[in-house]
Short mmCIF file of C-alpha atoms and ligand atoms in Angstrom, two decimals:
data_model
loop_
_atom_site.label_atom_id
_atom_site.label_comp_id
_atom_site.label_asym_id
_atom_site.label_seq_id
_atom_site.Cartn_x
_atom_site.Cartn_y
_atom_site.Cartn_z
CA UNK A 1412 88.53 33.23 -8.54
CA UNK A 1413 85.44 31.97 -9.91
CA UNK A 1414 83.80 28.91 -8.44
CA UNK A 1415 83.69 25.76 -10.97
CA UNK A 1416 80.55 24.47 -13.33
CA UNK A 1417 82.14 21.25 -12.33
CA UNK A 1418 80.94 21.47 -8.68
CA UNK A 1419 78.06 23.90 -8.89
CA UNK A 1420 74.90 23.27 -10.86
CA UNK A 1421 72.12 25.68 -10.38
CA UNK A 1422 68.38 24.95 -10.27
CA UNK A 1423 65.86 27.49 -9.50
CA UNK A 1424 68.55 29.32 -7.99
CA UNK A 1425 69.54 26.77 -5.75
CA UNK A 1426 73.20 25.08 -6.15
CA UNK A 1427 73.51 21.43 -6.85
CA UNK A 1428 75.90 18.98 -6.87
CA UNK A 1429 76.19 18.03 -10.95
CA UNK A 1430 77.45 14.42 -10.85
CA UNK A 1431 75.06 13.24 -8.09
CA UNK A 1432 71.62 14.89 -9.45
CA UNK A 1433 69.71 15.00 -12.78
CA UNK A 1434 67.26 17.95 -14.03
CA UNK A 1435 64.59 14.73 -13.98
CA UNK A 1436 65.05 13.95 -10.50
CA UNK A 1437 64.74 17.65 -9.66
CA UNK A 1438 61.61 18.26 -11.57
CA UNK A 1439 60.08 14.90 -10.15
CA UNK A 1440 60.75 16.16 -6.45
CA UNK A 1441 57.96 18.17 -6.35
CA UNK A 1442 55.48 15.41 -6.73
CA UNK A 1443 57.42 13.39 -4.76
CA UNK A 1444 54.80 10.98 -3.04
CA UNK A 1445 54.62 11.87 0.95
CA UNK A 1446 53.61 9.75 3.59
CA UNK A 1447 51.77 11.14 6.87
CA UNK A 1448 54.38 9.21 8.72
CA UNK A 1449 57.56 10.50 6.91
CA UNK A 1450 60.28 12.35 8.96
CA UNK A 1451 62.21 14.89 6.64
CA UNK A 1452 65.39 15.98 7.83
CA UNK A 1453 66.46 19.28 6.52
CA UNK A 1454 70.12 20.96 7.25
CA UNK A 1455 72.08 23.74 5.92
CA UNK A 1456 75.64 21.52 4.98
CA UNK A 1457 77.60 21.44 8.00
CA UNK A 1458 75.03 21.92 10.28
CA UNK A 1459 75.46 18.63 12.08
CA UNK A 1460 73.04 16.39 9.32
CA UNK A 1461 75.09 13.37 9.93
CA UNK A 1462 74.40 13.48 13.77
CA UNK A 1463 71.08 14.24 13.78
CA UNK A 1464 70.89 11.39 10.68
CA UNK A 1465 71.90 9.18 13.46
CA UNK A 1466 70.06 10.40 16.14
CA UNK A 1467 66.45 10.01 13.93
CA UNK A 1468 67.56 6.78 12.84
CA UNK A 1469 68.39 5.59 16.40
CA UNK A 1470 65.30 6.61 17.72
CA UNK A 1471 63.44 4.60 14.90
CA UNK A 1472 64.73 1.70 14.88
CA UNK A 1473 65.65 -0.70 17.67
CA UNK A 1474 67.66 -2.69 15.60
CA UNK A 1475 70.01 -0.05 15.70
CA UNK A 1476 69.75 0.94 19.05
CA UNK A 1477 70.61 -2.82 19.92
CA UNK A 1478 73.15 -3.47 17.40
CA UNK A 1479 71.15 -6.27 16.07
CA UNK A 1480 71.20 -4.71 12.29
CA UNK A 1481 74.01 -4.05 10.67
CA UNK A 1482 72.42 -0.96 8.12
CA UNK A 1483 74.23 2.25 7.43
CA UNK A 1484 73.22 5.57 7.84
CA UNK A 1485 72.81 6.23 4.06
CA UNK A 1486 70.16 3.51 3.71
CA UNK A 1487 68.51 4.64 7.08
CA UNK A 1488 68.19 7.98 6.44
CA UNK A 1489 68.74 8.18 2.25
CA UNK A 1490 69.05 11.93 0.73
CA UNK A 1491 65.91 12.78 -0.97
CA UNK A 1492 67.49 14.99 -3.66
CA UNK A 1493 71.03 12.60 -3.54
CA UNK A 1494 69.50 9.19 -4.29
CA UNK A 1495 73.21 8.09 -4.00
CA UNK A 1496 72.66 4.46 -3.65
CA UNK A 1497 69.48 3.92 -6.18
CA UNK A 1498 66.87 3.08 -3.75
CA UNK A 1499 63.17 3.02 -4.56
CA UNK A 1500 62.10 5.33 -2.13
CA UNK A 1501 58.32 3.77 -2.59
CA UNK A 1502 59.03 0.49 -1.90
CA UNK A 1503 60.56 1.79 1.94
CA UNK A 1504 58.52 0.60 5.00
CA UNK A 1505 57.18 3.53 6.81
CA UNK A 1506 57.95 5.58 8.97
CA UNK A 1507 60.88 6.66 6.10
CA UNK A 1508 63.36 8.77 6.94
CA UNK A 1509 64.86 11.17 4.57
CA UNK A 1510 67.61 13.54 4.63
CA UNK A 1511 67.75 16.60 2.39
CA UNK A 1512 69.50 20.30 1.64
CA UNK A 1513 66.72 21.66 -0.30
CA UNK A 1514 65.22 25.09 0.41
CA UNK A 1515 61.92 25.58 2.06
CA UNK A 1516 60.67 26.39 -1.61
CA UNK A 1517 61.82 23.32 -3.80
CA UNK A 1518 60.65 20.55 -1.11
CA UNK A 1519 57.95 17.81 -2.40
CA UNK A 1520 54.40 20.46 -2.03
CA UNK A 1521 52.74 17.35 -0.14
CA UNK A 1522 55.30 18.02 2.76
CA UNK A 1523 52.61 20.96 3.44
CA UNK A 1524 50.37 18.62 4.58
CA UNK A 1525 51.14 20.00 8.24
CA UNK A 1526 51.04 16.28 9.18
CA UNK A 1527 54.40 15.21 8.11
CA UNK A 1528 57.41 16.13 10.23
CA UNK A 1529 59.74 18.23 9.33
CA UNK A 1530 62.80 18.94 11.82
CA UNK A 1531 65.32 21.49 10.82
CA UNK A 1532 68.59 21.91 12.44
CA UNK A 1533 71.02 24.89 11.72
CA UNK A 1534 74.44 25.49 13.52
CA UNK A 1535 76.28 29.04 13.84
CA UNK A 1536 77.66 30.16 10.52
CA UNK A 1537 80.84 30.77 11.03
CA UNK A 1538 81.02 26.75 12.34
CA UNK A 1539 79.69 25.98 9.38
CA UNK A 1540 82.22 28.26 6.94
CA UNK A 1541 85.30 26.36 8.87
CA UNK A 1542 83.28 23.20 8.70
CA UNK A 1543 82.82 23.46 4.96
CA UNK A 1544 86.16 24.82 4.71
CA UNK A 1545 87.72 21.82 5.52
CA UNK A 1546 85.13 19.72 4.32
CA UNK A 1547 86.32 21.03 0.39
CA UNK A 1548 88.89 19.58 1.19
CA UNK A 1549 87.99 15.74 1.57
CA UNK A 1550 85.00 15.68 -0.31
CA UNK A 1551 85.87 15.29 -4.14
CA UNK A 1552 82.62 16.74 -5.01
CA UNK A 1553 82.94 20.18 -3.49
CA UNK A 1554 85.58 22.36 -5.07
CA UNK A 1555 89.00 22.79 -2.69
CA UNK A 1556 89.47 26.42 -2.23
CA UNK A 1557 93.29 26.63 -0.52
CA UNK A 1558 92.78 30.50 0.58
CA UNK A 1559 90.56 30.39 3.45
CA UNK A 1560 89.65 33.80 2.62
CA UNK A 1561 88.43 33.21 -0.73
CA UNK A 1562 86.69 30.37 0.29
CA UNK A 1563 84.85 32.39 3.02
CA UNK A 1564 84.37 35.10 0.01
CA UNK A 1565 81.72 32.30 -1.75
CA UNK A 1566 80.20 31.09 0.98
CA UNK A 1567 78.94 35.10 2.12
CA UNK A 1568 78.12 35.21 -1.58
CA UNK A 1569 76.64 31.68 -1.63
CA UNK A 1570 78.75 30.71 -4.48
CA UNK A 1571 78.65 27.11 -2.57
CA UNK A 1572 76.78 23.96 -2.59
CA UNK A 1573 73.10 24.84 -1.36
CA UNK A 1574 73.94 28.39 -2.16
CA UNK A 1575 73.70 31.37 0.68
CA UNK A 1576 73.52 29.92 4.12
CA UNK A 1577 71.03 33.11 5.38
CA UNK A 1578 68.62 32.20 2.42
CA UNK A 1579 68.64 28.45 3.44
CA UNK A 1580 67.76 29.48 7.03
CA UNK A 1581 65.52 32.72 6.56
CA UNK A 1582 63.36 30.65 4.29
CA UNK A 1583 62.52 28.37 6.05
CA UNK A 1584 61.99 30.36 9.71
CA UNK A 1585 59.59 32.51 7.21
CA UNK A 1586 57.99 29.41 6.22
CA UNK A 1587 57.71 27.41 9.34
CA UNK A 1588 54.28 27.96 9.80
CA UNK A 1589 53.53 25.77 6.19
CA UNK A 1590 55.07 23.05 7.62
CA UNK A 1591 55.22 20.52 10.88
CA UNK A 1592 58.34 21.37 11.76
CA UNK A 1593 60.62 21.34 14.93
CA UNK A 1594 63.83 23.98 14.82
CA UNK A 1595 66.80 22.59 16.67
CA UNK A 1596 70.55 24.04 16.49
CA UNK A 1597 73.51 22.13 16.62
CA UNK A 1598 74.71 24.14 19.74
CA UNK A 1599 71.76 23.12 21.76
CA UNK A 1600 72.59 19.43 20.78
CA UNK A 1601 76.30 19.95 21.71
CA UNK A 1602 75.45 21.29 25.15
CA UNK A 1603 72.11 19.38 26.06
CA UNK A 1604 72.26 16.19 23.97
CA UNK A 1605 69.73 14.22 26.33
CA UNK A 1606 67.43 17.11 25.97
CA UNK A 1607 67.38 17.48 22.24
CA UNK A 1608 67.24 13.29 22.05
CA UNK A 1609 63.37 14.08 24.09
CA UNK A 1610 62.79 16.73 22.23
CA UNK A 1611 62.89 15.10 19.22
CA UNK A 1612 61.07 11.61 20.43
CA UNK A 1613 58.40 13.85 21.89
CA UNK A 1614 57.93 15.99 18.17
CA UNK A 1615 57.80 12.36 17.23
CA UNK A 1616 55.81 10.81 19.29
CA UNK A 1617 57.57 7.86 20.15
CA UNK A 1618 58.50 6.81 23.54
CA UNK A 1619 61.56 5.35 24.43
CA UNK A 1620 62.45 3.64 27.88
CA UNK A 1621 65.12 5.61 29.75
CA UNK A 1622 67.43 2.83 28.76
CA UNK A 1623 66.90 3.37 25.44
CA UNK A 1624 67.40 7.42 25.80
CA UNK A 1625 70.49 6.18 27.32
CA UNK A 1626 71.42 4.30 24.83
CA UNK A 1627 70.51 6.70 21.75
CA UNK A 1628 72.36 9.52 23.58
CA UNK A 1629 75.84 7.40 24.10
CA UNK A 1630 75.80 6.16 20.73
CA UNK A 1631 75.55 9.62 19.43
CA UNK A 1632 78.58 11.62 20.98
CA UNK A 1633 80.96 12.80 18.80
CA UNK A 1634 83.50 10.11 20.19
CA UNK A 1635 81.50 6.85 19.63
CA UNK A 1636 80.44 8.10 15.97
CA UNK A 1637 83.49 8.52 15.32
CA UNK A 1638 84.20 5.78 15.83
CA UNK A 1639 81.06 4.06 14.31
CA UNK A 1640 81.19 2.56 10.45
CA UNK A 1641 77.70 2.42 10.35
CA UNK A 1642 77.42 6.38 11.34
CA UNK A 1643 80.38 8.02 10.15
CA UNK A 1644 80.08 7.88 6.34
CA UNK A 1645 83.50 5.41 6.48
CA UNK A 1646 81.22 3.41 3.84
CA UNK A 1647 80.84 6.68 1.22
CA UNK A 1648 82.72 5.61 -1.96
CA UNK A 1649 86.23 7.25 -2.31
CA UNK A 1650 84.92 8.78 -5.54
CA UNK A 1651 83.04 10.91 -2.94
CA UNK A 1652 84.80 11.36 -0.32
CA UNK A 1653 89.12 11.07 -0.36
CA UNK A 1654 89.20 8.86 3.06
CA UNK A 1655 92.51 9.58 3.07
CA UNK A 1656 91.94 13.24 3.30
CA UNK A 1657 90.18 13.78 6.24
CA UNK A 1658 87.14 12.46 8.20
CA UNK A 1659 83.73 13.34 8.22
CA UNK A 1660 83.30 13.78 11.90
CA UNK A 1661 86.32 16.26 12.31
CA UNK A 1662 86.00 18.69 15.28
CA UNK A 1663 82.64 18.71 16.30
CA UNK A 1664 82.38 21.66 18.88
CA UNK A 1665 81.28 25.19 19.04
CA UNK A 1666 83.67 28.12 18.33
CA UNK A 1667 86.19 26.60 16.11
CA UNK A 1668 86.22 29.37 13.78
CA UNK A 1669 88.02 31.30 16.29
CA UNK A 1670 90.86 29.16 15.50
CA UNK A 1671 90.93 30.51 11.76
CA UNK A 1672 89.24 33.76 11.08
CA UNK A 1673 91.10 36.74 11.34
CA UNK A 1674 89.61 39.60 12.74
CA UNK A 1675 89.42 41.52 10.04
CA UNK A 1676 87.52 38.41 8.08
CA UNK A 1677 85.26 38.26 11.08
CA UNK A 1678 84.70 41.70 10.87
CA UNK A 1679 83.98 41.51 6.80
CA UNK A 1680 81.18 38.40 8.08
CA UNK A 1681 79.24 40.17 10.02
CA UNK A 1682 79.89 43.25 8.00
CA UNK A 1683 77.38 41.04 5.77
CA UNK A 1684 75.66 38.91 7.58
CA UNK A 1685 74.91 40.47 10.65
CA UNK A 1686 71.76 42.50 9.93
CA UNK A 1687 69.75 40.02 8.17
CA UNK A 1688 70.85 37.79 11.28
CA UNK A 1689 69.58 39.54 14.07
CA UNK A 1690 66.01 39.78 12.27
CA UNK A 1691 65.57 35.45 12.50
CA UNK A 1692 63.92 34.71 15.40
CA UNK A 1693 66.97 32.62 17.07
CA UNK A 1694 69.90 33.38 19.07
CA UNK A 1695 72.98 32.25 17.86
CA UNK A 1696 75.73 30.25 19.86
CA UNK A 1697 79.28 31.20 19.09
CA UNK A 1698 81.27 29.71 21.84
CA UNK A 1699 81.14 26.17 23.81
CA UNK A 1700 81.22 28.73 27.02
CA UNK A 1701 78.10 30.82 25.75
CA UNK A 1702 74.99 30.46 27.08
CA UNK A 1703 72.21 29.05 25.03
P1 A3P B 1327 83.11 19.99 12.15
O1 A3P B 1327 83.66 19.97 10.76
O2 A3P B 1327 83.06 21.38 12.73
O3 A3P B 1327 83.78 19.02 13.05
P2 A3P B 1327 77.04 17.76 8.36
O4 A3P B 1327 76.71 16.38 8.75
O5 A3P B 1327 75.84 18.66 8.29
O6 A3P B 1327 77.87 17.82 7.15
O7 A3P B 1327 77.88 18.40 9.56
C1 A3P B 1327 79.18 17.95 9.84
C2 A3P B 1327 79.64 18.60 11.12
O8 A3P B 1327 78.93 18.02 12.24
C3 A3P B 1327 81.13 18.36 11.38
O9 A3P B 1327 81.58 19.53 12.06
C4 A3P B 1327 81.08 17.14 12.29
O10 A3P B 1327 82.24 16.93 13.03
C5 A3P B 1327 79.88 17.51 13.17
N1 A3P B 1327 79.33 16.35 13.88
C6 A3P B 1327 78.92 15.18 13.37
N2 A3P B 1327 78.54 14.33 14.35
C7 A3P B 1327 78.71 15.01 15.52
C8 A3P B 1327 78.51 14.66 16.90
N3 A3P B 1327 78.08 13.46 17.28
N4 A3P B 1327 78.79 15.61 17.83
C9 A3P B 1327 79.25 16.83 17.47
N5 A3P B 1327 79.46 17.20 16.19
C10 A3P B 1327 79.20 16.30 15.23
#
């Protein structure tokens, strides 16, 4: 079974969502207009975007932090390729925020500056597969695929949004040295959150009180985003996302996949993943009880 031309679009080999992007948009992105002081986001999907999303946009703004502004995390921390909600990106006060998907090699060229910040955050891929899994599900702009198996067939093809998860992450390891950029994985975040709060205000530069660490690092468990309207993509349109389908924070641990994959599909994964793997200069996380 063939993916859909209704959910995939491809643009210089990378795989777009068709309703939510124009050929326009994509051409203007590499001129995109970058500011010294921007902070670019980039995630594989499922890689724990919407935390770290939150996370950023806690750090930035106090208003958050305190409760005082009542913004959501789309307007904090807007898609640069997914300008969902219209916004004139120019017109933003600085330091912007942006969120994006977009391989190391279709990002605006003035992100090379080696001043802005990049911070890139992947998760283990077999997470992500049962992430996005269910994710197809809920989200009426990725195609459902019932048969797990299939579904795992595309994404070790990357016949998926954002296309092959080891391209996404090889390219930009093998680029890292074009770029500011700070790596962090999801598992580190799930284990350590405090740490990867300071890791991230320190790559920033900005300093936070304790209180405020405190504070950033309660209001970004999985529990209290849940929870949180402003965080947990509650306000995405339903012609997005089928609210009564599912949620966008779902699980949010480490080793779920064990709880789907057979062995003989885990065995087919790293059948074809597992080489190009061990070359990235990372060590993967596949269980809450693993070591980092
Ligand atoms: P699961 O589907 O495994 O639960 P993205 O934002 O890149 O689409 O990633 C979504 C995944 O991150 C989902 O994973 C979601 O539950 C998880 N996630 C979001 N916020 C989280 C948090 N505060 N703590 C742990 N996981 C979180």
């Amino acid at each position: 079974m063939q993916p859909s031309e209704k959910y995939l679009f491809k643009y210089k080999g990378f795989s777009f969502q068709p309703d939510l992007v124009t050929v326009e948009v994509l051409d203007s992105l590499e001129d995109f207009e970058i500011r010294d002081s921007d902070v670019f986001l980039v995630t594989y999907p499922k890689s724990g975007t919407i935390w770290t999303q939150n996370i950023l946009s806690l750090i930035c703004h106090e208003g958050h932090r305190d409760g005082t502004e009542n913004i959501d995390l789309l307007d904090r921390v807007p898609w640069v390729e997914y300008n969902i909600r219209n916004m004139d990106y120019i017109s933003r006060v600085s330091p912007r925020l942006f969120a994006s998907h977009l391989p190391y090699y279709l990002v605006p060229k003035g992100l090379r500056n080696g001043r802005t910040k990049v911070i890139y955050v992947s998760r283990n891929p077999k997470d992500v597969l049962v992430s996005y899994y269910h994710f197809a599900k809920f989200s009426t702009k990725v195609e459902e695929v019932e048969d797990f198996g299939i579904f795992m067939e595309r994404f070790i093809s990357g016949n998926v949004l954002a296309s092959l998860w080891l391209d996404h992450i090889e390219g930009w390891y093998a680029h890292r040295d074009d770029f500011n950029i700070l790596f962090l994985t999801y598992e580190e975040m799930k284990k350590d959150l405090r740490s990867t709060v300071l890791k991230i205000c320190n790559f920033l530069g900005k300093r936070l009180t304790e209180k405020e660490v405190d504070t950033v690092v309660n209001k970004a468990t999985f529990d209290k985003m849940k929870l949180d309207q402003r965080a947990n993509y509650e306000f995405m349109p339903s012609d997005i996302l089928d609210h009564s389908k599912g949620t966008f924070l779902r699980k949010g641990t480490i080793g779920d996949w064990k709880n789907i994959m057979t062995v003989a599909q885990n065995e087919r994964f790293d059948s074809v993943f597992k080489e190009r793997m061990e070359k990235l200069p990372i060590k993967f996380c596949w269980d809450i009880s693993d070591e980092l």
